[in-house]
XYZ file of C-alpha atoms in Angstrom:
674
model
C -6.829 3.886 -18.937
C -5.350 0.534 -21.072
C -7.364 -2.357 -21.707
C -4.431 -4.346 -21.025
C -3.227 -7.593 -20.265
C -1.603 -8.470 -17.089
C 0.783 -11.472 -17.387
C 1.731 -11.187 -14.359
C 2.828 -14.113 -12.021
C 5.218 -15.559 -9.210
C 8.087 -14.363 -11.201
C 9.787 -11.149 -10.105
C 9.495 -9.866 -13.399
C 6.056 -8.277 -13.675
C 5.238 -7.838 -18.371
C 2.381 -5.889 -19.342
C 1.750 -6.508 -23.179
C -0.745 -5.483 -25.736
C -1.602 -6.002 -29.308
C -0.544 -2.681 -31.702
C -0.351 -2.407 -35.092
C 3.243 -1.906 -36.140
C 3.787 0.235 -39.712
C 5.403 -1.034 -42.179
C 9.326 -0.116 -41.376
C 9.184 0.343 -38.024
C 11.851 -0.373 -35.209
C 12.197 -1.352 -31.887
C 13.012 0.865 -29.463
C 13.305 1.042 -25.521
C 13.275 3.350 -23.121
C 13.652 3.804 -19.244
C 10.111 4.510 -18.031
C 8.741 5.551 -14.249
C 8.725 2.873 -11.495
C 11.633 0.792 -12.409
C 10.018 -0.229 -15.659
C 11.491 -0.334 -18.842
C 8.980 -0.025 -22.441
C 9.565 -1.186 -25.642
C 7.309 0.815 -28.235
C 7.362 0.169 -32.435
C 8.313 3.560 -33.496
C 8.668 5.087 -37.623
C 12.406 6.947 -37.119
C 12.511 10.194 -39.086
C 14.398 10.181 -42.676
C 18.321 10.853 -43.369
C 16.931 13.911 -45.213
C 14.879 14.949 -41.315
C 16.266 16.365 -38.619
C 18.210 14.327 -36.101
C 16.074 16.384 -33.522
C 13.029 14.948 -35.054
C 10.605 12.512 -33.027
C 10.078 9.348 -33.454
C 6.527 8.595 -34.978
C 3.643 6.815 -34.012
C 4.576 5.778 -31.089
C 3.074 2.857 -30.420
C 3.962 1.178 -26.285
C 4.417 -2.578 -27.243
C 5.388 -4.392 -24.142
C 6.139 -3.176 -20.994
C 9.211 -4.988 -18.480
C 8.892 -4.594 -14.516
C 11.328 -5.902 -11.869
C 11.256 -6.703 -8.740
C 14.541 -8.098 -6.785
C 12.938 -7.855 -4.075
C 13.193 -11.511 -1.987
C 9.885 -13.264 0.106
C 11.200 -12.021 2.947
C 11.693 -8.143 2.421
C 8.271 -8.684 0.777
C 6.765 -9.489 3.911
C 7.854 -7.253 5.975
C 6.881 -3.927 3.400
C 3.335 -6.402 3.535
C 2.854 -6.233 7.280
C 4.662 -2.765 8.380
C 1.835 -1.234 6.612
C -0.542 -1.904 9.560
C 1.332 -0.455 12.526
C 2.306 2.491 10.166
C -1.717 3.461 10.230
C -1.796 2.452 14.235
C 0.613 5.292 14.656
C -1.569 7.833 12.188
C -4.467 6.826 14.195
C -2.602 7.567 17.368
C -1.571 10.721 16.169
C -5.594 12.320 15.543
C -6.306 10.319 18.459
C -3.607 12.116 21.128
C -4.024 15.211 19.344
C -7.717 15.581 19.660
C -7.745 15.072 23.485
C -5.534 18.219 23.319
C -4.902 20.530 20.553
C -2.543 21.935 22.713
C -0.388 19.177 23.003
C 1.642 16.882 20.119
C 2.029 13.500 20.097
C 5.763 13.756 20.964
C 5.112 16.247 24.069
C 2.737 13.596 25.951
C 3.770 10.814 27.886
C 1.361 8.632 26.994
C 2.365 9.679 22.999
C 5.665 9.116 23.688
C 5.026 5.460 24.661
C 3.628 4.782 21.835
C 6.351 6.048 19.647
C 8.890 4.065 21.454
C 6.734 0.414 21.398
C 5.673 1.835 17.115
C 9.233 2.272 16.756
C 10.432 -0.781 18.781
C 8.159 -2.589 16.551
C 9.775 -1.538 13.188
C 12.734 -2.843 14.365
C 11.316 -6.365 15.272
C 10.012 -6.598 12.204
C 13.175 -5.405 10.108
C 15.017 -8.252 12.678
C 12.421 -10.385 11.595
C 13.477 -9.902 7.637
C 17.088 -10.067 8.779
C 16.591 -14.081 10.343
C 14.866 -15.153 7.256
C 17.094 -13.798 4.767
C 19.682 -15.267 6.602
C 17.666 -18.965 7.019
C 17.581 -18.113 2.893
C 21.445 -17.224 2.244
C 22.120 -20.397 3.538
C 20.474 -22.258 0.513
C 21.065 -19.875 -1.746
C 24.486 -18.487 -3.479
C 22.484 -15.810 -5.134
C 23.628 -11.901 -4.887
C 20.410 -10.141 -4.536
C 19.662 -12.193 -1.352
C 23.371 -11.615 0.025
C 22.991 -7.668 -0.805
C 19.725 -7.497 0.612
C 21.350 -9.297 3.358
C 23.469 -6.408 4.040
C 21.459 -3.810 3.723
C 18.441 -5.107 5.877
C 21.363 -4.910 8.672
C 22.300 -1.617 8.371
C 19.054 -0.404 8.280
C 18.749 -2.429 11.808
C 21.818 -0.800 12.913
C 20.615 2.726 12.375
C 16.657 2.519 12.644
C 18.266 0.674 16.347
C 20.346 4.279 16.767
C 17.751 6.829 15.939
C 15.485 5.182 18.217
C 17.969 5.162 21.238
C 18.944 9.074 20.567
C 15.765 10.549 18.514
C 12.820 8.774 20.331
C 13.596 7.153 23.816
C 16.060 10.421 23.903
C 16.891 9.021 27.385
C 19.437 11.996 29.522
C 22.528 9.425 29.925
C 22.991 6.933 26.736
C 25.559 4.871 28.387
C 23.971 1.425 28.857
C 22.028 1.711 25.824
C 24.806 2.274 23.927
C 26.507 -0.854 25.105
C 23.327 -2.646 24.294
C 23.157 -0.972 21.154
C 26.432 -2.218 20.533
C 26.491 -5.308 21.750
C 23.667 -6.184 19.361
C 25.165 -5.382 15.955
C 28.930 -5.112 16.897
C 29.509 -8.216 18.223
C 30.890 -9.500 14.553
C 32.326 -13.670 15.097
C 34.362 -13.748 17.625
C 35.800 -17.418 19.041
C 34.350 -17.339 22.662
C 31.834 -20.415 21.784
C 35.438 -21.943 20.170
C 37.565 -20.158 23.426
C 34.890 -21.373 26.366
C 35.226 -25.086 25.218
C 38.896 -25.405 24.904
C 40.646 -26.993 28.158
C 43.626 -24.422 28.240
C 42.067 -21.522 26.061
C 45.099 -18.962 27.405
C 47.173 -21.177 25.065
C 45.070 -19.964 22.147
C 46.549 -17.196 21.054
C 43.470 -15.299 20.544
C 42.123 -15.755 24.066
C 43.348 -12.346 25.177
C 42.368 -10.324 22.661
C 39.110 -11.725 23.002
C 38.925 -10.868 26.649
C 39.357 -7.677 25.718
C 37.078 -7.212 23.724
C 34.506 -8.432 25.311
C 35.379 -6.107 28.323
C 35.205 -3.217 25.978
C 31.679 -3.795 25.042
C 30.993 -4.328 28.045
C 29.761 -8.066 27.612
C 30.846 -8.662 31.465
C 28.642 -11.960 31.691
C 30.849 -13.259 29.173
C 34.341 -12.021 30.369
C 34.140 -13.490 33.550
C 32.926 -16.994 31.988
C 36.281 -17.263 29.578
C 38.241 -15.926 32.276
C 36.651 -18.559 34.948
C 38.099 -21.027 31.927
C 42.086 -19.903 32.841
C 43.695 -22.961 34.114
C 45.003 -20.387 36.677
C 41.656 -19.593 37.619
C 40.835 -23.109 38.482
C 43.068 -23.260 40.687
C 41.723 -23.347 44.415
C 44.686 -23.842 46.336
C 44.946 -21.245 49.396
C 48.276 -21.188 48.685
C 48.668 -19.938 44.548
C 48.536 -16.547 44.548
C 47.060 -16.779 40.769
C 44.405 -17.861 41.526
C 42.844 -15.765 44.296
C 44.018 -12.887 41.134
C 42.007 -14.197 38.751
C 39.098 -14.669 40.928
C 39.437 -11.014 42.521
C 38.916 -9.777 38.456
C 36.076 -11.675 38.130
C 34.875 -10.246 41.654
C 35.751 -6.812 39.876
C 33.907 -7.846 37.115
C 30.541 -9.020 38.550
C 29.746 -5.482 40.292
C 30.707 -3.464 37.944
C 27.892 -0.600 38.503
C 25.672 0.650 35.524
C 23.532 3.847 35.738
C 19.577 2.928 35.570
C 17.088 5.284 33.979
C 15.494 4.683 37.916
C 18.729 5.853 39.585
C 19.810 9.312 40.718
C 23.018 10.172 39.358
C 24.592 11.366 42.467
C 23.943 7.809 43.780
C 25.383 6.277 41.252
C 28.175 8.822 41.034
C 29.112 7.246 44.492
C 29.185 3.673 43.977
C 31.306 3.667 40.580
C 33.754 6.172 42.424
C 33.722 3.152 45.086
C 33.618 0.566 42.735
C 36.811 2.196 40.535
C 38.565 2.661 44.143
C 38.743 -1.334 44.603
C 39.792 -1.657 40.678
C 42.948 0.757 41.708
C 43.481 -1.430 44.771
C 43.624 -4.632 42.760
C 45.879 -2.312 39.986
C 48.567 -1.756 43.048
C 48.583 -4.957 43.478
C 52.136 -6.233 43.230
C 50.675 -9.891 42.290
C 48.502 -8.173 39.416
C 50.978 -6.969 38.468
C 52.696 -9.970 37.635
C 50.488 -11.270 35.512
C 50.829 -8.701 32.584
C 47.756 -9.635 30.335
C 45.724 -9.068 33.839
C 47.108 -5.625 34.370
C 45.720 -4.668 31.239
C 42.553 -5.907 31.605
C 42.472 -4.273 34.846
C 43.981 -0.789 32.735
C 40.431 -1.176 30.385
C 38.173 -1.159 34.077
C 40.875 1.485 35.825
C 39.869 3.760 31.831
C 42.843 3.999 30.841
C 42.429 5.974 27.830
C 45.834 5.309 25.817
C 44.919 1.379 26.693
C 41.077 1.653 25.741
C 42.194 3.269 22.336
C 44.675 0.965 21.745
C 42.724 -2.029 22.204
C 39.249 -0.147 20.496
C 39.064 -2.017 17.079
C 36.866 0.989 16.092
C 35.960 4.646 16.975
C 33.162 2.385 18.480
C 34.494 0.287 20.293
C 36.264 3.087 21.856
C 33.778 5.158 22.192
C 31.092 3.123 24.481
C 34.502 2.106 26.663
C 35.053 5.540 27.222
C 31.688 5.535 28.362
C 31.521 2.953 29.968
C 34.823 3.223 32.325
C 35.643 6.915 31.449
C 33.204 9.127 31.868
C 29.454 6.965 32.756
C 27.134 9.750 33.413
C 28.150 11.710 29.876
C 25.353 13.700 28.877
C 23.067 12.386 25.301
C 23.810 15.854 24.086
C 27.266 15.990 25.222
C 28.700 12.772 23.790
C 28.798 15.382 20.410
C 31.742 17.222 21.865
C 34.134 14.042 22.133
C 33.370 12.570 18.817
C 35.632 14.241 17.072
C 39.357 13.719 18.986
C 37.517 9.607 19.247
C 37.215 9.452 15.732
C 40.040 11.270 14.704
C 42.100 8.548 16.526
C 41.350 5.650 14.405
C 40.675 7.491 10.662
C 44.401 6.145 10.127
C 43.951 2.704 10.471
C 39.374 2.262 9.910
C 38.582 4.962 7.229
C 35.161 6.338 8.206
C 32.583 3.870 5.595
C 29.002 5.993 4.959
C 27.169 3.888 7.971
C 29.720 5.620 10.040
C 29.182 9.039 8.891
C 24.673 8.688 9.495
C 26.085 7.271 12.837
C 27.826 10.630 13.406
C 25.415 12.182 12.296
C 22.833 10.553 15.016
C 25.113 11.335 17.735
C 24.930 14.749 16.409
C 21.366 14.874 17.201
C 21.158 16.304 13.176
C 18.367 14.833 11.773
C 18.195 16.233 8.555
C 21.822 15.237 7.572
C 21.110 11.556 9.128
C 18.363 11.454 6.091
C 20.056 13.166 3.505
C 22.491 10.099 4.336
C 20.290 7.631 4.546
C 18.756 8.359 1.272
C 21.666 7.420 -0.535
C 22.097 4.556 1.536
C 18.874 3.172 2.187
C 15.603 1.321 0.895
C 12.603 3.627 0.465
C 10.732 1.856 3.179
C 13.007 2.681 5.661
C 13.539 6.519 4.670
C 9.489 6.733 4.713
C 9.150 4.868 7.928
C 11.601 6.522 9.952
C 10.578 9.919 8.282
C 6.972 9.391 9.437
C 8.186 8.500 13.103
C 10.611 11.251 13.328
C 7.813 13.686 12.284
C 4.964 12.764 14.795
C 8.150 12.648 17.503
C 8.692 16.642 16.860
C 12.277 16.036 15.417
C 10.630 17.038 11.712
C 9.558 20.263 10.701
C 7.179 21.581 8.301
C 9.547 23.474 5.806
C 8.835 22.405 2.063
C 10.527 21.264 -0.850
C 9.833 23.152 -4.408
C 7.370 20.030 -5.321
C 5.471 21.595 -2.107
C 5.672 18.399 -0.089
C 7.628 18.495 3.136
C 10.563 15.845 3.656
C 7.857 13.366 5.400
C 5.336 13.421 2.490
C 8.531 13.320 -0.429
C 10.015 10.385 0.935
C 5.782 8.390 1.664
C 5.702 9.255 -1.931
C 8.464 7.705 -3.600
C 7.489 4.495 -1.417
C 4.457 4.250 -2.513
C 5.447 4.538 -6.263
C 7.746 1.915 -5.566
C 4.854 -0.394 -4.087
C 3.105 0.458 -7.032
C 5.857 -1.093 -9.251
C 5.914 -4.224 -7.782
C 2.065 -4.452 -7.489
C 1.650 -3.743 -4.496
C -0.675 -1.413 -4.957
C -3.673 -1.662 -2.413
C -0.417 -1.314 0.183
C 0.447 2.011 -1.877
C -3.185 3.418 -1.385
C -3.139 3.024 2.956
C 0.553 5.667 2.607
C -0.719 8.275 -0.674
C -4.089 8.963 1.559
C -1.459 10.207 3.976
C 0.116 12.530 1.428
C -1.661 15.650 1.658
C -0.142 17.848 -0.864
C 0.058 15.252 -3.647
C -2.133 11.843 -2.303
C -5.050 12.463 -4.484
C -3.291 13.000 -7.539
C -1.213 9.671 -7.272
C -4.154 7.928 -5.851
C -5.861 9.128 -9.357
C -2.787 8.165 -11.334
C -2.592 4.594 -9.281
C -6.651 3.388 -10.443
C -6.129 4.601 -13.740
C -2.501 2.785 -14.193
C -4.495 -0.631 -13.513
C -5.175 -3.385 -15.331
C -8.817 -3.950 -15.202
C -8.306 -7.867 -14.926
C -11.836 -9.047 -12.827
C -14.745 -7.131 -11.408
C -13.818 -7.475 -8.106
C -10.946 -5.446 -8.034
C -12.292 -2.772 -10.166
C -15.096 -2.612 -7.150
C -12.044 -1.829 -4.640
C -10.917 0.967 -6.714
C -14.204 2.180 -7.382
C -14.750 2.140 -3.709
C -10.830 3.965 -3.094
C -12.422 6.839 -5.804
C -15.301 7.092 -3.457
C -13.392 7.425 -0.506
C -10.986 10.324 -1.746
C -13.736 12.449 -4.448
C -11.876 10.700 -7.345
C -15.090 11.092 -9.117
C -13.109 11.824 -13.308
C -11.450 8.448 -12.693
C -14.392 6.256 -11.043
C -16.181 6.982 -14.249
C -13.316 6.446 -16.207
C -13.440 2.814 -14.449
C -16.697 2.125 -14.737
C -17.061 3.220 -18.710
C -13.436 0.884 -19.295
C -15.442 -1.976 -17.651
C -18.610 -1.172 -19.597
C -16.747 -1.235 -22.923
C -14.620 -4.497 -22.442
C -18.381 -6.301 -21.461
C -20.151 -4.563 -24.434
C -17.615 -6.375 -26.652
C -18.238 -9.768 -24.919
C -21.786 -9.034 -25.584
C -23.060 -9.206 -22.041
C -25.185 -6.240 -22.220
C -26.164 -6.803 -18.738
C -23.056 -6.326 -17.235
C -22.360 -3.688 -19.885
C -25.280 -1.536 -18.953
C -24.325 -2.012 -14.544
C -20.685 -0.175 -15.599
C -21.648 2.413 -17.944
C -24.782 3.079 -15.558
C -22.070 3.497 -12.397
C -19.985 5.432 -14.847
C -23.061 8.054 -15.660
C -23.213 6.856 -19.547
C -26.922 6.956 -20.525
C -26.355 8.020 -23.526
C -24.254 4.935 -24.014
C -26.988 2.995 -22.118
C -29.484 3.840 -24.648
C -27.716 2.779 -27.370
C -27.610 -0.452 -25.838
C -30.854 -0.220 -25.049
C -32.139 0.525 -28.896
C -29.725 -2.011 -30.076
C -31.326 -4.536 -28.111
C -35.009 -3.076 -29.289
C -33.883 -3.636 -32.855
C -32.436 -7.030 -32.750
C -35.559 -7.612 -31.178
C -37.803 -6.564 -33.821
C -35.485 -8.036 -36.368
C -35.440 -12.010 -34.844
C -38.778 -11.649 -32.064
C -36.493 -13.126 -29.876
C -36.149 -11.129 -25.992
C -33.316 -13.250 -24.232
C -30.938 -10.264 -24.376
C -33.540 -7.741 -23.233
C -34.684 -10.696 -20.102
C -30.648 -10.740 -19.183
C -30.400 -6.512 -18.931
C -33.085 -6.253 -17.413
C -33.048 -9.085 -14.803
C -29.259 -8.216 -14.405
C -29.899 -4.420 -13.802
C -32.805 -4.849 -11.215
C -33.608 -1.526 -9.207
C -30.920 0.898 -11.859
C -33.080 1.811 -14.240
C -34.883 4.143 -12.404
C -31.318 5.754 -13.521
C -31.893 5.598 -17.362
C -35.262 6.635 -19.442
C -34.650 4.273 -22.461
C -34.097 1.612 -19.563
C -37.349 1.965 -17.892
C -38.869 1.682 -21.464
C -36.709 -1.753 -22.434
C -38.286 -2.578 -18.722
C -41.869 -1.474 -19.773
C -41.990 -3.035 -23.144
C -40.730 -6.369 -21.820
C -43.414 -5.613 -18.786
C -45.805 -5.445 -21.784
C -44.969 -8.745 -24.164
C -44.856 -10.599 -20.846
C -48.566 -9.557 -20.457
C -49.759 -9.798 -24.104
C -48.211 -13.481 -24.039
C -50.290 -14.531 -20.858
C -53.102 -13.099 -22.826
C -53.103 -15.132 -25.681
C -52.611 -18.237 -23.574
C -56.073 -16.927 -22.341
C -57.287 -16.954 -25.691
C -56.906 -20.544 -26.296
C -58.368 -21.461 -23.164
C -61.767 -22.436 -22.322
C -62.811 -18.715 -19.358
C -64.680 -19.284 -16.673
C -65.703 -16.456 -14.989
C -62.614 -16.597 -12.171
C -59.858 -16.892 -15.371
C -62.336 -14.156 -17.024
C -61.765 -11.725 -14.555
C -58.167 -12.171 -14.258
C -57.934 -11.945 -18.397
C -59.636 -8.560 -17.448
C -57.520 -7.258 -14.927
C -53.951 -8.122 -17.406
C -55.902 -5.979 -19.720
C -56.251 -3.248 -18.058
C -52.313 -3.233 -17.129
C -51.204 -3.598 -20.233
C -53.558 -0.575 -21.484
C -52.504 1.584 -18.279
C -48.444 0.579 -19.518
C -49.183 1.438 -23.661
C -50.242 4.234 -22.487
C -47.127 4.665 -20.369
C -44.779 4.361 -22.644
C -46.430 5.907 -25.459
C -48.567 9.160 -24.196
C -45.700 10.196 -21.275
C -43.259 9.488 -23.946
C -41.099 7.118 -22.287
C -40.931 4.976 -25.492
C -39.095 6.728 -28.202
C -40.780 8.061 -30.826
C -39.485 5.606 -33.375
C -41.699 2.655 -31.757
C -44.588 3.989 -30.976
C -45.978 2.787 -34.125
C -44.345 -1.177 -33.687
C -45.818 -0.877 -30.005
C -49.487 0.503 -31.832
C -49.516 -1.942 -33.648
C -48.970 -4.613 -31.086
C -51.512 -3.320 -29.461
C -54.197 -3.647 -31.597
C -55.410 -7.021 -30.054
C -55.700 -5.302 -26.787
C -57.721 -2.729 -28.789
C -59.771 -4.845 -30.212
C -60.470 -6.959 -27.195
C -64.068 -7.523 -25.402
C -62.654 -5.445 -22.261
C -62.447 -2.033 -22.678
C -58.847 -1.559 -21.276
C -58.147 2.624 -22.071
C -60.511 5.155 -21.268
C -61.763 8.473 -23.515
C -58.610 10.672 -22.276
C -56.109 7.336 -22.674
C -57.385 6.665 -26.032
C -57.080 10.130 -27.213
C -53.568 10.763 -26.196
C -52.766 7.420 -27.819
C -54.511 9.257 -31.199
C -52.751 12.287 -31.118
C -49.305 9.849 -30.681
C -50.583 8.834 -33.715
C -50.976 12.047 -35.117
C -47.398 13.367 -33.786
C -45.841 10.464 -36.032
C -47.700 9.955 -38.825
C -47.600 14.300 -39.609
C -43.569 14.739 -38.530
C -40.810 15.583 -41.049
C -39.192 12.944 -39.575
C -41.857 10.200 -40.223
C -40.521 8.175 -42.831
C -37.681 7.653 -39.844
C -40.251 7.180 -36.639
C -42.753 4.963 -38.983
C -39.849 2.365 -40.292
C -41.117 -0.276 -39.131
C -44.440 0.014 -39.886
C -46.288 0.824 -43.661
C -49.518 2.489 -44.420
C -51.972 -0.378 -44.169
C -50.293 -1.153 -40.798
C -51.156 3.079 -39.425
C -54.918 2.757 -41.199
C -55.445 -0.731 -38.652
C -54.297 1.732 -35.766
C -56.123 4.138 -36.371
C -58.688 1.585 -37.015
C -58.806 -0.069 -33.445
C -58.096 3.329 -31.525
C -61.314 5.224 -33.209
C -63.193 1.635 -32.412
C -61.660 1.832 -29.086
C -62.699 5.385 -28.683
C -66.902 4.650 -29.259
C -66.473 2.316 -26.966
C -65.034 4.347 -24.458
C -67.561 6.628 -24.368
C -70.489 4.340 -24.674
C -69.131 2.696 -21.288
C -68.841 6.293 -19.808
C -72.128 7.842 -20.247
C -73.552 4.113 -20.601
C -76.491 4.127 -17.747
C -76.115 1.539 -15.425
C -80.075 0.527 -14.255
C -80.228 0.415 -11.238
């Protein structure tokens, strides 16, 4: 993991730079990297005598640029949708635990969760679309216009997928009509026409009327028809007025199949309504109005009229479902598509979006996803594929990478999130990738700049959740090195202990002791011991540092007592402190807590304790200390061990130990008077 400087701000471009030593004669080159990155690097190019295939030498990355052209509304969509994604994953696990033989798609309650999840995603798309439209009104950016078009397409495709793959009604006429009205109403002149005094005089009046009827917008068609000047006449002798009113009544009474209806009952109602329409069609008064008879012919299901007046194959399809065969099953629609599409190919060539819509209506999930992969954003592919997976439309077929289609798109989306510094959201998706998720998380946590303790702890939490032990150690060691360079030893030891780097902790401990021996200040030692706290048990040398500080504090207190006039109470306190100091000395030396190179210094600093009025060390403890002194003075490494003490000091230590031993023997075998 590189120690990088992250200069990211609210700007859409993230720049990461580091200082490198550039060799003489180096050139500045660039290459595209992963995650939408452009990296600049310094390199010494091969000489002309070398082979052209020879790779550049001394490759050192200088700067990395990352572009993010997503607008704030789009980023809001990315940030909010992962909550619904997590909810869907939890629901899937819960339903599978309730009944292991029943998957999420087969449960009635679970299907309701799928429908609600799909609708929730679609509402987020619509909210993003509305925000982008507001933003576009005050901006002329081509990127925002492209994103607006893209979100509109994604909303259209998602809604149709929801109808055919998630809701799956047996008859989709009403749902398709509502879908068409939502996404293909287009810029019409309805509001403008109904505001005119005589709208029928406008050249677009009847064209708009036919489009409203073909798309099933009966209420709007009735409103527009009622504004016709002939329909305004209420004189019973005015035949035309009665005819316009009759057509309005027919439009208002048109039946629509609902999921709660029985097909036979609806069919009877539809045939009865169709009979009224045919009576109106055969009425000579209607035939006298050429535009009105065309409208009535649409209602009777005249396919030639419908085909001629439809602007696209979608208008044609929905009109035929409304007026020709309203009970056509959803799986039967694919058999009508070829003829309907061929009727319009000559005038309106099929676009990429049309091919996607046709694949959906053909119930071809894999073709739908394949076509969307060339058009859609990774957010769309990830969440739609996940929804289709839980609804049972995607099998567990493995790709060459070992991932299934769902995981493939999920991993790609997570990678795109990392590239725009939304790594916390990316973790949610990588955690649900069974094949590549762990390796992806490992790469994610090691690529993040460690610019704060909070971020480092977040990354460590992720490592703990996903058993990324080596990555966690790496993060801790990088943080430890960072603080060590700043000479903030307590923080450095804290991170190095978490990274289980005991050898480096030992080096810091010895460095602190050496500085103390040179300068006599325990300030750094105090800050380390206070900062690390109970974690000292994880390192033997830190334990030594803690005990040593405690010994020095007691020695300072004893030195202060010697300047005072001792009362009985103060003498008792002094004796207790002396005993504690003696025990610490034995622990540090005889039990091997202190490194041998510090034994001589510790013993010499403890001479006043050994020569004190109170016998603080017994026979056994004094013997152990004498053996320890003998060990370092007779060792072949004695020059190293006795670096900080000379021979005169050693003689003083030995004499103090001998005197303490004799006093300890006398105290041990002294006869207490009865």
